[in-house]
Short mmCIF file of C-alpha atoms in Angstrom, two decimals:
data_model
loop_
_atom_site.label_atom_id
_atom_site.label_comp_id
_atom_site.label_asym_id
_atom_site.label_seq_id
_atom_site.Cartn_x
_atom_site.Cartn_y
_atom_site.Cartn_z
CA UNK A 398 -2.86 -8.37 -0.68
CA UNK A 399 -2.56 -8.52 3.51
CA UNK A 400 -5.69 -6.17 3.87
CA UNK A 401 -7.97 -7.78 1.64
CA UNK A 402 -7.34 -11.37 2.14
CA UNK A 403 -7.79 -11.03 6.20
CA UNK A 404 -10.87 -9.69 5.37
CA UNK A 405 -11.87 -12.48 3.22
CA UNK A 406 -10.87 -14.84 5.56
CA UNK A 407 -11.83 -13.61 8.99
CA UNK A 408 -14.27 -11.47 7.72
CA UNK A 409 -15.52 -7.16 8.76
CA UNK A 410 -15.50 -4.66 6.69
CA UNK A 411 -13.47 -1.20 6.45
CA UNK A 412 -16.18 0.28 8.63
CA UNK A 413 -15.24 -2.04 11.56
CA UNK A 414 -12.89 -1.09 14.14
CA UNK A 415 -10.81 -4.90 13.93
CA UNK A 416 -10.02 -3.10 10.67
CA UNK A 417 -7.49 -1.16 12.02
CA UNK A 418 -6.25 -4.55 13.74
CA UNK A 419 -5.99 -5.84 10.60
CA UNK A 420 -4.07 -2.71 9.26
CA UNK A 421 -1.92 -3.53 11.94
CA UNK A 422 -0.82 -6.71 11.29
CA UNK A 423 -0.26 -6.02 7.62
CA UNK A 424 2.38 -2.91 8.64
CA UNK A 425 4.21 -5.35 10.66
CA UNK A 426 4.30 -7.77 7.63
CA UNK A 427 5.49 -5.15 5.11
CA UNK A 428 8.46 -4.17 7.27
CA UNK A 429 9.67 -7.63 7.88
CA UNK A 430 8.82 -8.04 4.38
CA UNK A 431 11.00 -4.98 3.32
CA UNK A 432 13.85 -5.86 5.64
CA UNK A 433 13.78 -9.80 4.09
CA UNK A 434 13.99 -8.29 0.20
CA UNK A 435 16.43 -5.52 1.04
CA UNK A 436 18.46 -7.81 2.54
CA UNK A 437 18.39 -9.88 -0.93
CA UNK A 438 19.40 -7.12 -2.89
CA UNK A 439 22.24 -5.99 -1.23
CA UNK A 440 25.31 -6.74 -2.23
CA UNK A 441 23.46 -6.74 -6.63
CA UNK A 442 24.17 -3.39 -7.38
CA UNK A 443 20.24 -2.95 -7.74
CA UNK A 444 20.06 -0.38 -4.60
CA UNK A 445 20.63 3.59 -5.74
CA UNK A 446 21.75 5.06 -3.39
CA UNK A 447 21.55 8.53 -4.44
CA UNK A 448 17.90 7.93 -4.58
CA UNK A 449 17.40 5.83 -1.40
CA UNK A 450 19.54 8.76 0.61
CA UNK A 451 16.32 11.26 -0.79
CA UNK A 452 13.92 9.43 -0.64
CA UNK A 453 13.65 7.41 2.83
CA UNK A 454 13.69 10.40 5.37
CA UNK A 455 9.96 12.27 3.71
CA UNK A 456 8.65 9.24 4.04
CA UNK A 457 9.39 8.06 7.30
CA UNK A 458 8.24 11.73 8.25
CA UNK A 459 5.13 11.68 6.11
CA UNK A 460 4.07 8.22 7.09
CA UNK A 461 4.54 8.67 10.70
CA UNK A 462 1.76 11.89 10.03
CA UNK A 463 -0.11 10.50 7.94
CA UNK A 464 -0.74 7.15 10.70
CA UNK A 465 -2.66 9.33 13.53
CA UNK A 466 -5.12 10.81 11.12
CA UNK A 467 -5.75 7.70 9.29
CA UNK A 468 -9.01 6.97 11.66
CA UNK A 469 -10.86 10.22 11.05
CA UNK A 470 -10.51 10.56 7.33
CA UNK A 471 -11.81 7.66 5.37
CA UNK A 472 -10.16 5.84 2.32
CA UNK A 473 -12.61 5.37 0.07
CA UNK A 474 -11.69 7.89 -2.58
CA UNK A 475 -7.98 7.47 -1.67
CA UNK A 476 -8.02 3.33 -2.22
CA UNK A 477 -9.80 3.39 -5.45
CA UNK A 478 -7.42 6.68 -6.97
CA UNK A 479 -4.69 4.35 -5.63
CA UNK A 480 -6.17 1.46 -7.37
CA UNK A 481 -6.77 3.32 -10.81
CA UNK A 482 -3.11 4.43 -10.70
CA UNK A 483 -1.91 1.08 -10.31
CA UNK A 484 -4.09 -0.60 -13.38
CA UNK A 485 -2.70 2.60 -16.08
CA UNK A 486 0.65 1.40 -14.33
CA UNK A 487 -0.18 -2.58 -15.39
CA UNK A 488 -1.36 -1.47 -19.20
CA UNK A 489 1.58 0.82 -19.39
CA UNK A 490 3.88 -2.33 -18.79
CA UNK A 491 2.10 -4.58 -20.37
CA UNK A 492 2.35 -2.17 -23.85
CA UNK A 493 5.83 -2.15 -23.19
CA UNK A 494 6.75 -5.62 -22.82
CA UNK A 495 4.61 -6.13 -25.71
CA UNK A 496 6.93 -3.58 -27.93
CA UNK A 497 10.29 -4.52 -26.16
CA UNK A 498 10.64 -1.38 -25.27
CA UNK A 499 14.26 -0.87 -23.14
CA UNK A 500 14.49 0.37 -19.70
CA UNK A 501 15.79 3.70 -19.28
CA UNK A 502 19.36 4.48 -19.37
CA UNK A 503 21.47 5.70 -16.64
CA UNK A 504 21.84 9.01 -17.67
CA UNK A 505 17.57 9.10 -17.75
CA UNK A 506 17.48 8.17 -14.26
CA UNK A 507 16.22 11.58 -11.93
CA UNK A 508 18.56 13.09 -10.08
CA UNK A 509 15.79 15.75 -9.06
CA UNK A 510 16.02 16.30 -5.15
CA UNK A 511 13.03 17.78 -5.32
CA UNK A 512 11.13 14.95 -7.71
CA UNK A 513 12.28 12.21 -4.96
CA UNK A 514 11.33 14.35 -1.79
CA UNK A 515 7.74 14.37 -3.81
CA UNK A 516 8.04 10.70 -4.52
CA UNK A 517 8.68 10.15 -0.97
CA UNK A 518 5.89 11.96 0.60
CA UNK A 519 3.18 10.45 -1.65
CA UNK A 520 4.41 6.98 -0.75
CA UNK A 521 4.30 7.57 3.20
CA UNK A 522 1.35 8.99 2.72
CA UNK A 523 -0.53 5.57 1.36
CA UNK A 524 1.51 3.36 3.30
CA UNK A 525 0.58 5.56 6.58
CA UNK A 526 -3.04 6.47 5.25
CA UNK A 527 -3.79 3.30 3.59
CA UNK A 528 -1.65 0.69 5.69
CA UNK A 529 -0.39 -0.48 1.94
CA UNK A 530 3.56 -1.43 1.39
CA UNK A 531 4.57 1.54 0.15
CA UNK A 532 6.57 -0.30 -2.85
CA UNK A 533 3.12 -0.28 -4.39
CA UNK A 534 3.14 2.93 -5.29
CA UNK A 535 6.89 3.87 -4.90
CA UNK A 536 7.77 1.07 -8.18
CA UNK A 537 5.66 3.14 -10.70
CA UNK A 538 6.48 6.28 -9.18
CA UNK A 539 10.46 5.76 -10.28
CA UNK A 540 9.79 4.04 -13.18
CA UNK A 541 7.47 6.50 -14.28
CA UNK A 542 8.70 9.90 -13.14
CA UNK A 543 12.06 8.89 -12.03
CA UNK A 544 12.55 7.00 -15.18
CA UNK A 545 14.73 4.05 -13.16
CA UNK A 546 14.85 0.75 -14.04
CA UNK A 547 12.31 -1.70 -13.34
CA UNK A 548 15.05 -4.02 -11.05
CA UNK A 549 16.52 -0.83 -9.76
CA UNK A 550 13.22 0.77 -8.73
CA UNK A 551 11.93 -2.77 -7.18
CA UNK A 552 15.31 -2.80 -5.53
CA UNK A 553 15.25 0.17 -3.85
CA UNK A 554 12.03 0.68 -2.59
CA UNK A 555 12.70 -2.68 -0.99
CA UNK A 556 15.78 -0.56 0.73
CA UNK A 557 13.59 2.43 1.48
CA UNK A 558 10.98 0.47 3.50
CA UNK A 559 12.92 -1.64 5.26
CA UNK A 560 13.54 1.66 7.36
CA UNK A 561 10.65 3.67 6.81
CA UNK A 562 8.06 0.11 7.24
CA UNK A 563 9.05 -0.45 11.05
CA UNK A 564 8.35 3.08 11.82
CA UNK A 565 5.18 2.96 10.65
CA UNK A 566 4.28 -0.12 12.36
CA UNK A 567 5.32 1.32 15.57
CA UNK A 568 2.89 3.99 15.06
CA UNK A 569 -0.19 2.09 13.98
CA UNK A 570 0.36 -0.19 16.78
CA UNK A 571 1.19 2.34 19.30
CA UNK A 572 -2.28 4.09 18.19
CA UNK A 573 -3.77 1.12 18.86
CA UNK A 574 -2.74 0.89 22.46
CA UNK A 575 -3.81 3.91 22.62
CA UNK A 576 -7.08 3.47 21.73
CA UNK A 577 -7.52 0.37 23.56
CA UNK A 578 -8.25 -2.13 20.82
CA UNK A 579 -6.87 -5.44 20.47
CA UNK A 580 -3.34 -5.06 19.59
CA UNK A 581 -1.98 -8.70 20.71
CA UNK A 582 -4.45 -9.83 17.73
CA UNK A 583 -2.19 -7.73 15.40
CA UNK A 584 0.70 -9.00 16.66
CA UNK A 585 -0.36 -12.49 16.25
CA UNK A 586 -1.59 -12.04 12.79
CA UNK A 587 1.57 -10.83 12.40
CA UNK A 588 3.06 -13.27 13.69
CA UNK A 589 1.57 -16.18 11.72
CA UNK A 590 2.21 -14.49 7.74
CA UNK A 591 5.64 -13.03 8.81
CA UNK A 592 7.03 -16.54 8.18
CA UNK A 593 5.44 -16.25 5.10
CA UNK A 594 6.55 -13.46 4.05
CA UNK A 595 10.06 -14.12 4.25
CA UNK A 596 10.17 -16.85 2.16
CA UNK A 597 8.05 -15.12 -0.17
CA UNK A 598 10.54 -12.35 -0.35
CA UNK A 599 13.72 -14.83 -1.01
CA UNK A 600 11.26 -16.00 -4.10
CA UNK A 601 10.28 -12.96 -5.40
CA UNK A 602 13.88 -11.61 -5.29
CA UNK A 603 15.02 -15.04 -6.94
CA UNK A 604 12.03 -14.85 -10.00
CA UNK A 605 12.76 -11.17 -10.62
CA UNK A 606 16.39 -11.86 -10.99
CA UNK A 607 15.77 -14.91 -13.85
CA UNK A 608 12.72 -13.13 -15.52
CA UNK A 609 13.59 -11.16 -18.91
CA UNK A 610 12.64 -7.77 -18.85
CA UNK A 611 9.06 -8.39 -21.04
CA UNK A 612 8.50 -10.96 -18.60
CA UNK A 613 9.36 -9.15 -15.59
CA UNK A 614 6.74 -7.09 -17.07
CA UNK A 615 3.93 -8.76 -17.29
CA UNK A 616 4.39 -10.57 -14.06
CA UNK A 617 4.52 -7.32 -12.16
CA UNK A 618 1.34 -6.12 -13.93
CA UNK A 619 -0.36 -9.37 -13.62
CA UNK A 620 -0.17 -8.98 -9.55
CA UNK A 621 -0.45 -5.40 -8.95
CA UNK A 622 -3.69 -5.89 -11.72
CA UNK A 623 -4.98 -8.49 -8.88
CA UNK A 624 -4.36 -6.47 -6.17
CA UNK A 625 -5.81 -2.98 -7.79
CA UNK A 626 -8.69 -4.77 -8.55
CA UNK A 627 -9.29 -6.62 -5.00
CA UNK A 628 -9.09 -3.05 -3.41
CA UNK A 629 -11.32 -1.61 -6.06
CA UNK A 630 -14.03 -4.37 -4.99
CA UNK A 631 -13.54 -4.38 -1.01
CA UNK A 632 -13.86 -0.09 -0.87
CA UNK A 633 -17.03 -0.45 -3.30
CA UNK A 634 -18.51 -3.66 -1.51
CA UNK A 635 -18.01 -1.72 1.76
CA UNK A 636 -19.23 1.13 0.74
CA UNK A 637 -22.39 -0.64 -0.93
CA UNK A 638 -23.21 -2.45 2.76
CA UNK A 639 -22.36 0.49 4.67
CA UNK A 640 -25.77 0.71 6.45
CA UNK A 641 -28.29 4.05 6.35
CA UNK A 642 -29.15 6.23 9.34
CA UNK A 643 -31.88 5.66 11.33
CA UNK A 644 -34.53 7.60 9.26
CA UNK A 645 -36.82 9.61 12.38
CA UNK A 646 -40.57 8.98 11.55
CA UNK A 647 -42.62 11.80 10.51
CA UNK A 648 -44.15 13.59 13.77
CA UNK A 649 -47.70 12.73 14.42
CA UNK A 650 -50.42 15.41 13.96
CA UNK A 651 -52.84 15.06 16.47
CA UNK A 652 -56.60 15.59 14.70
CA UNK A 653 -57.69 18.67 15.86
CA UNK A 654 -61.11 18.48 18.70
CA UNK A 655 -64.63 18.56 16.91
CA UNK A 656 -66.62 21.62 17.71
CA UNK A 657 -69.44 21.16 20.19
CA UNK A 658 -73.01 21.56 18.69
CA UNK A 659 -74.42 24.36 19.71
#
């Protein structure tokens, strides 16, 4: 929501280097966002630890790789893959609060080293690539292929980024030192939906433990349906004013000298 809403408001596209200023900000936001909800949960019995144990150490690796090539590849394809992901992940919810179907049981729940280490990677991957929270895609990922809860899975990615989100925003803003843009605009940004985002967190944490499971449901689809769709729009509107080279004019044929009569 960071990404495309600073770009609503203060306005250059994915092109632009205050784009990585902006992806800046945002990774700063997700950890203290992470850390707030984490520190929620504790204590609930909603944090696995046999998965958060797997799953926090690729992703702190992959992210912290995935950070210094994020300004030579671009993210078009990546975003709206990302983004189709996400909206199968809102109808598959929104099917299943609409048959009551149960969450998974314990005994469902992976216990596959080698499904988590994947899980892992492809989440520091976007949130290092894509400067997205990497709950985004880590939720559907357990629910999905780690067949975990819904609370549980929220839970716990909460735990996983709270240690894996402040690495990554030491990267992104160390890379921007390094490259000499405007990383004290970051941190203020930062600075000003941090507040925010703590309260948020304490509200989100408070819904999600009243909401029924159906309703839980449809609540999570209805935002990450919002948010799928605004990064859909912003990587195709970018794309769409992305501006074409400098065609070079044809090359002038100078007419070739009339013959002299006689």
């Amino acid at each position: 929501i960071m990404l495309p809403a600073l770009v609503l408001i203060f306005g250059r596209g994915p092109g632009d280097p205050s784009h990585h200023v902006y992806q800046g900000a945002a990774m700063i936001v997700n950890a203290v966002v992470a850390y707030a909800t984490a520190r929620n949960h504790f204590g609930t019995g909603r944090i696995r630890r046999g998965l958060f144990v797997k799953l926090w150490p690729t992703m702190a690796v992959v992210a912290v790789g995935t950070v210094w090539f994020s300004r030579a590849v671009p993210g078009f394809w990546p975003r709206l893959g990302l983004a189709a992901f996400i909206l199968g992940f809102c109808v598959y919810n929104v099917v299943g609060a609409a048959r009551k179907a149960a969450d998974p049981t314990d005994e469902q729940e992976t216990r596959s080293t080698g499904l988590l280490v994947g899980i892992g990677s492809l989440c520091g991957a976007a949130a290092g690539f894509l400067a997205i929270g990497g709950g985004l895609l880590m939720v559907p990922l357990l629910q999905l292929a780690g067949r975990v809860q819904l609370k549980r899975a929220i839970a716990t990615s909460a735990a996983v980024m709270s240690i894996t989100a402040p690495i990554a925003a030491a990267m992104k803003m160390g890379t921007l030192v390094v490259e000499g843009e405007d990383w004290t605009t970051a941190l203020l940004l930062a600075a000003g939906m941090a507040a925010g985002g703590m309260f948020g967190a304490k509200l989100g944490v408070l819904i999600m433990t009243k909401l029924s499971l159906p309703n839980l449901r449809l609540a999570i689809s209805a935002i990450l349906a919002v948010v799928a769709a605004r990064m859909a729009w912003q990587e195709l509107a970018g794309r769409q004013q992305t501006p074409l080279p400098p065609q070079t004019p044809p090359a002038q044929v100078e007419p070739a000298p009339a013959a002299s009569a006689g």
